[in-house]
Coordinates of C-alpha atoms and ligand atoms in Angstrom, one line a residue:
X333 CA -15.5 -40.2 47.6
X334 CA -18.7 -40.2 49.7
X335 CA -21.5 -40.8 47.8
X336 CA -25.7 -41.5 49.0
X337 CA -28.1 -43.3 47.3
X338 CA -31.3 -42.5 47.5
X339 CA -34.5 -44.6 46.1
X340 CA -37.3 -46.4 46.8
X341 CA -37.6 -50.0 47.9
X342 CA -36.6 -52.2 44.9
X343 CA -35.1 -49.0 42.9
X344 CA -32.1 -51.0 42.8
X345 CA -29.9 -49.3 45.4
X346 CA -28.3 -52.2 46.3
X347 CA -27.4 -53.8 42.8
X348 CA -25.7 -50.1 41.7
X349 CA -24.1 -49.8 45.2
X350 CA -22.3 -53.0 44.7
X351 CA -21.1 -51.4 40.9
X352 CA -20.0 -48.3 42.4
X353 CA -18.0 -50.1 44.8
X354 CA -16.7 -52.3 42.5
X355 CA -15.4 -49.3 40.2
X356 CA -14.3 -47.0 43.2
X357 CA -12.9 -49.9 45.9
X358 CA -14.4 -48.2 48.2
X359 CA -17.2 -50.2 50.6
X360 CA -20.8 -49.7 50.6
X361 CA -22.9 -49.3 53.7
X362 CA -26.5 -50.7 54.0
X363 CA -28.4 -49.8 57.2
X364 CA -30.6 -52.2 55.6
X365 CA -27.9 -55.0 55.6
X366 CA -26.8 -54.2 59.1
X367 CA -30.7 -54.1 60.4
X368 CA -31.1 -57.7 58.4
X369 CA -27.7 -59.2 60.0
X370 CA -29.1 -57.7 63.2
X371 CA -32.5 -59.8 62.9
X372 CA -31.0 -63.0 61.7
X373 CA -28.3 -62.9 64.5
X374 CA -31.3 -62.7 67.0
X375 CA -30.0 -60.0 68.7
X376 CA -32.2 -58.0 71.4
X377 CA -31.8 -54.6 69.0
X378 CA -32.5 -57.0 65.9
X379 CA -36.0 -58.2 67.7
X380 CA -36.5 -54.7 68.3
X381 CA -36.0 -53.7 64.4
X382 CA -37.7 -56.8 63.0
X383 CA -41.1 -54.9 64.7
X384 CA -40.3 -51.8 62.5
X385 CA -39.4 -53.9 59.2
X386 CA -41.5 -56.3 59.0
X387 CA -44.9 -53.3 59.0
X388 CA -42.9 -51.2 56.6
X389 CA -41.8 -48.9 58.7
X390 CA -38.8 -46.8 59.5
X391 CA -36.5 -48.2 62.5
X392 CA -35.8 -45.1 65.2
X393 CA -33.8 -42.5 63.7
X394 CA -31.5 -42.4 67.0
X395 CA -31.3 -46.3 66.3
X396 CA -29.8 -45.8 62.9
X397 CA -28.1 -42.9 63.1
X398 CA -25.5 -44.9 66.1
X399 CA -25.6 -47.7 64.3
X400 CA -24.6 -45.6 61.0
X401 CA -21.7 -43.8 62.9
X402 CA -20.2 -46.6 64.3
X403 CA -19.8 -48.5 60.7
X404 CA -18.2 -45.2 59.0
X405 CA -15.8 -45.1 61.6
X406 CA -14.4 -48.1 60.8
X407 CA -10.9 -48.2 59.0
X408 CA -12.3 -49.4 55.5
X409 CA -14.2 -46.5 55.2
X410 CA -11.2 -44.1 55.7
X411 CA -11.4 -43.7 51.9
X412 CA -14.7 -42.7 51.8
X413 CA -18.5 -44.9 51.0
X414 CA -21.4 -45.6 49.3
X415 CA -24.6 -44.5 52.0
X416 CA -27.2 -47.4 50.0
X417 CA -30.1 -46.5 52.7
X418 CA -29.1 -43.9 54.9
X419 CA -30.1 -41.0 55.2
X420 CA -34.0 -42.0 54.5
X421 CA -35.3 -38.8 56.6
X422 CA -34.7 -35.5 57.5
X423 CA -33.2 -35.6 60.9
X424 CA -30.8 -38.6 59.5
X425 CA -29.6 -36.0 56.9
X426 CA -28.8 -33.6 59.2
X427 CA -27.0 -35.9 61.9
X428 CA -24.8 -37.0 59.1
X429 CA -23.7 -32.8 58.7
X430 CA -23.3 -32.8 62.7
X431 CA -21.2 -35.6 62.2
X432 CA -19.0 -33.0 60.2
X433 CA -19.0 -36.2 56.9
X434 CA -18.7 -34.5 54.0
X435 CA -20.6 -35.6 51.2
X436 CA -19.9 -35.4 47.5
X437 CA -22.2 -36.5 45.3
X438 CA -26.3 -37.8 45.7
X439 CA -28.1 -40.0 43.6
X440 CA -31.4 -40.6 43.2
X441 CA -32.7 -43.6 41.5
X442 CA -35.6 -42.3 40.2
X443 CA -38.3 -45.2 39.7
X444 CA -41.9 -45.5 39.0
X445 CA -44.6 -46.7 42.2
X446 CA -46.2 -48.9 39.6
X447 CA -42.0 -50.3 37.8
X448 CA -41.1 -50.9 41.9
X449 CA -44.4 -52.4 42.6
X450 CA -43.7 -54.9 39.6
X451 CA -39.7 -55.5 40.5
X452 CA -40.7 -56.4 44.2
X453 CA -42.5 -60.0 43.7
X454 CA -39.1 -61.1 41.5
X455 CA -36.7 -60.0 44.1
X456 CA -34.2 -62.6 45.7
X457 CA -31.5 -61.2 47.9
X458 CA -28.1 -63.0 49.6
X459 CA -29.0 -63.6 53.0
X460 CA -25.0 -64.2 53.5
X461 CA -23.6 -61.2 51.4
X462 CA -26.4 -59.1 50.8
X463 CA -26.1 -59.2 47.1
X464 CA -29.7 -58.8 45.1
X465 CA -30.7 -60.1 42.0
X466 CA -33.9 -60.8 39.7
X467 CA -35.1 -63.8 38.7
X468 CA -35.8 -62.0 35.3
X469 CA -34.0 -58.8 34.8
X470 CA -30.7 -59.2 36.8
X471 CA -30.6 -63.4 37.1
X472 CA -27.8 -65.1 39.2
X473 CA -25.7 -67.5 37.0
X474 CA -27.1 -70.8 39.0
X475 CA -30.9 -70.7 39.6
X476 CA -31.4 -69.3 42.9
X477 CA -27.5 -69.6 43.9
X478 CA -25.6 -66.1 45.3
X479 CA -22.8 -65.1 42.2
X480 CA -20.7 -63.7 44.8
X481 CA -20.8 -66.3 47.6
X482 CA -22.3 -68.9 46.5
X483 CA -25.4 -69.1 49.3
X484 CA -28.5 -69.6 48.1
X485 CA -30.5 -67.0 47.9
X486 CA -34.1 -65.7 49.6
X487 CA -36.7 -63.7 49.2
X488 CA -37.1 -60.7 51.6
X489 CA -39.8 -61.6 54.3
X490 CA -40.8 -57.1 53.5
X491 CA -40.8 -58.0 50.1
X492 CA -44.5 -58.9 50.1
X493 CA -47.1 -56.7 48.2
X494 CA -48.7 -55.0 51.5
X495 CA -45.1 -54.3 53.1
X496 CA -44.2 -52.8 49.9
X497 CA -47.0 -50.7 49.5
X498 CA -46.1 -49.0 53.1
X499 CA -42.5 -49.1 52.2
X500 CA -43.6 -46.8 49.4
X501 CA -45.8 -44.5 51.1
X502 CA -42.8 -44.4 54.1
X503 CA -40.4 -43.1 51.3
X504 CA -43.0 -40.4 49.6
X505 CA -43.4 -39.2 53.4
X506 CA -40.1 -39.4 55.4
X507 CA -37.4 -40.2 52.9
X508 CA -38.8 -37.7 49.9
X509 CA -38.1 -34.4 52.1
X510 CA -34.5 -36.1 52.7
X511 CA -33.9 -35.9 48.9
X512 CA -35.2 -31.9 49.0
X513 CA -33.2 -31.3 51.9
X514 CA -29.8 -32.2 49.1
X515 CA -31.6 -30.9 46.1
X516 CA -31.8 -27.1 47.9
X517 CA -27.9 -27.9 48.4
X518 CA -27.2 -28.2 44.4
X519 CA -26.1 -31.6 44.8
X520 CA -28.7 -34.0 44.3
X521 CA -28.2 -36.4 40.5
X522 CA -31.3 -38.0 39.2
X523 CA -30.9 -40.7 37.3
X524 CA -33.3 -42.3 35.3
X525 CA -33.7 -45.8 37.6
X526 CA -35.5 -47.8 34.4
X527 CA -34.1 -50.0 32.1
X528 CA -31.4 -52.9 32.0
X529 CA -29.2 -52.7 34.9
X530 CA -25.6 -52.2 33.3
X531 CA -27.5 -49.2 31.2
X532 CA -28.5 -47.5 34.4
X533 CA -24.5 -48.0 36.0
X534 CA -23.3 -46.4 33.0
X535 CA -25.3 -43.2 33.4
X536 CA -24.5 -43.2 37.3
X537 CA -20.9 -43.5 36.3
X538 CA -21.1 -40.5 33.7
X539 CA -22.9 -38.3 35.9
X540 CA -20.8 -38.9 38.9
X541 CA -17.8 -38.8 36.0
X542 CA -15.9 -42.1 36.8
Ligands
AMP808 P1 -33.5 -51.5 52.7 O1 -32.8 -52.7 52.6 O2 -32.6 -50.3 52.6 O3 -34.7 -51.4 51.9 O4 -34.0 -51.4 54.2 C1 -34.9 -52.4 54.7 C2 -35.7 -51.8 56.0 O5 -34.7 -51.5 57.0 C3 -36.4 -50.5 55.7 O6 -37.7 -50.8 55.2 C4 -36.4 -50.0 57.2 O7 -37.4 -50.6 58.0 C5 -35.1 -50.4 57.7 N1 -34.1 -49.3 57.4 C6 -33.0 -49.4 56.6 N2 -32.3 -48.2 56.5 C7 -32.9 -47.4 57.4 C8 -32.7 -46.0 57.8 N3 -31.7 -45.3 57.3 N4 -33.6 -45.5 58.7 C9 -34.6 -46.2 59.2 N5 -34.9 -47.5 58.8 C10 -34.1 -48.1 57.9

């Protein structure tokens, strides 16, 4: 299966991503991840994105888009993958149809401006795994410790109020049409993106009937 998820910053793409992998075994592919590895590693092309990240902004579409075909042409995701981040504009969408991938199901976390403003602050992310949690409505087991890894966990330098205030406005602007551009194709899901965490993987699961 090939699945996107679409939402806005702190809609909790990442947490359902990692339950959809869980239940599918099939892997999930951040752009976001692979920009944050980037940075941390130091690399010249992480130095470059840290400019875009760090104001809120978009990095390059041609930037993402090679970085996104190189890490579905790896063997693990022969089986298909969970897109938590990509395509987050128009022209992303339709390099991923020139790239002849197939997609079978969208979902859209749909989330309140006001709910993702309020998630942000309690945010704390893996900076080894890229797992995220909340320090009050999706708490690691050990205060501040990774479940999956055992790191300890961060919280996301764009994760500040200002940063996700543009973050917001980038996602009405660029990443909104990107949803339209799925919706006029019949195949975008929206799913209600409020309440406790496992309650929102169950109505993923039903819709995408798994
Ligand atoms: P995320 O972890 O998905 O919220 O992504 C964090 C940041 O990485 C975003 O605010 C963007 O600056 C950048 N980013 C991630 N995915 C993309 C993408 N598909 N296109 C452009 N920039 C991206």
């Amino acid at each position: 299966m090939r699945i996107i998820l679409f939402g806005g910053p702190g809609a909790g793409k990442g947490t359902q991503a990692s339950a959809i992998c869980a239940r599918l075994g099939i892997p999930s592919v951040s752009t976001g991840n692979i920009i944050r590895e980037a940075i941390a590693a130091g690399t010249p092309s992480g130095k470059e994105f840290k400019t875009y990240t760090d104001k809120g902004e978009l990095v390059p579409d041609s930037l993402v888009i090679d970085m996104l075909k190189e890490r579905i042409g790896r063997p693990d995701c022969e089986n298909g993958y969970i897109l938590d981040g990509f395509p987050r504009s128009v022209p992303q969408a339709e390099a991923l149809e020139e790239m002849g991938v197939e997609i079978d199901a969208v979902i859209s976390l749909e989330v309140s401006d006001a709910e993702i403003e309020r998630r942000m602050t309690g945010r704390r992310v893996c900076p080894k795994c890229g797992e995220s949690f909340h320090i009050v409505f999706n708490p690691p087991k050990t205060d501040m410790v990774c479940d999956k890894c055992g790191e300890t966990l961060v919280q996301r330098s764009d994760d500040k109020a200002e940063t996700v205030r543009e973050r917001l406005r980038v996602y009405h602007s660029q990443t909104e049409p990107a949803k339209a551009f799925y919706e006029g194709k019949g195949k975008l899901l929206k799913i209600d993106g409020s309440g406790p965490v496992e309650e929102i993987t169950a109505r993923i699961f039903q819709a995408l009937g798994i």
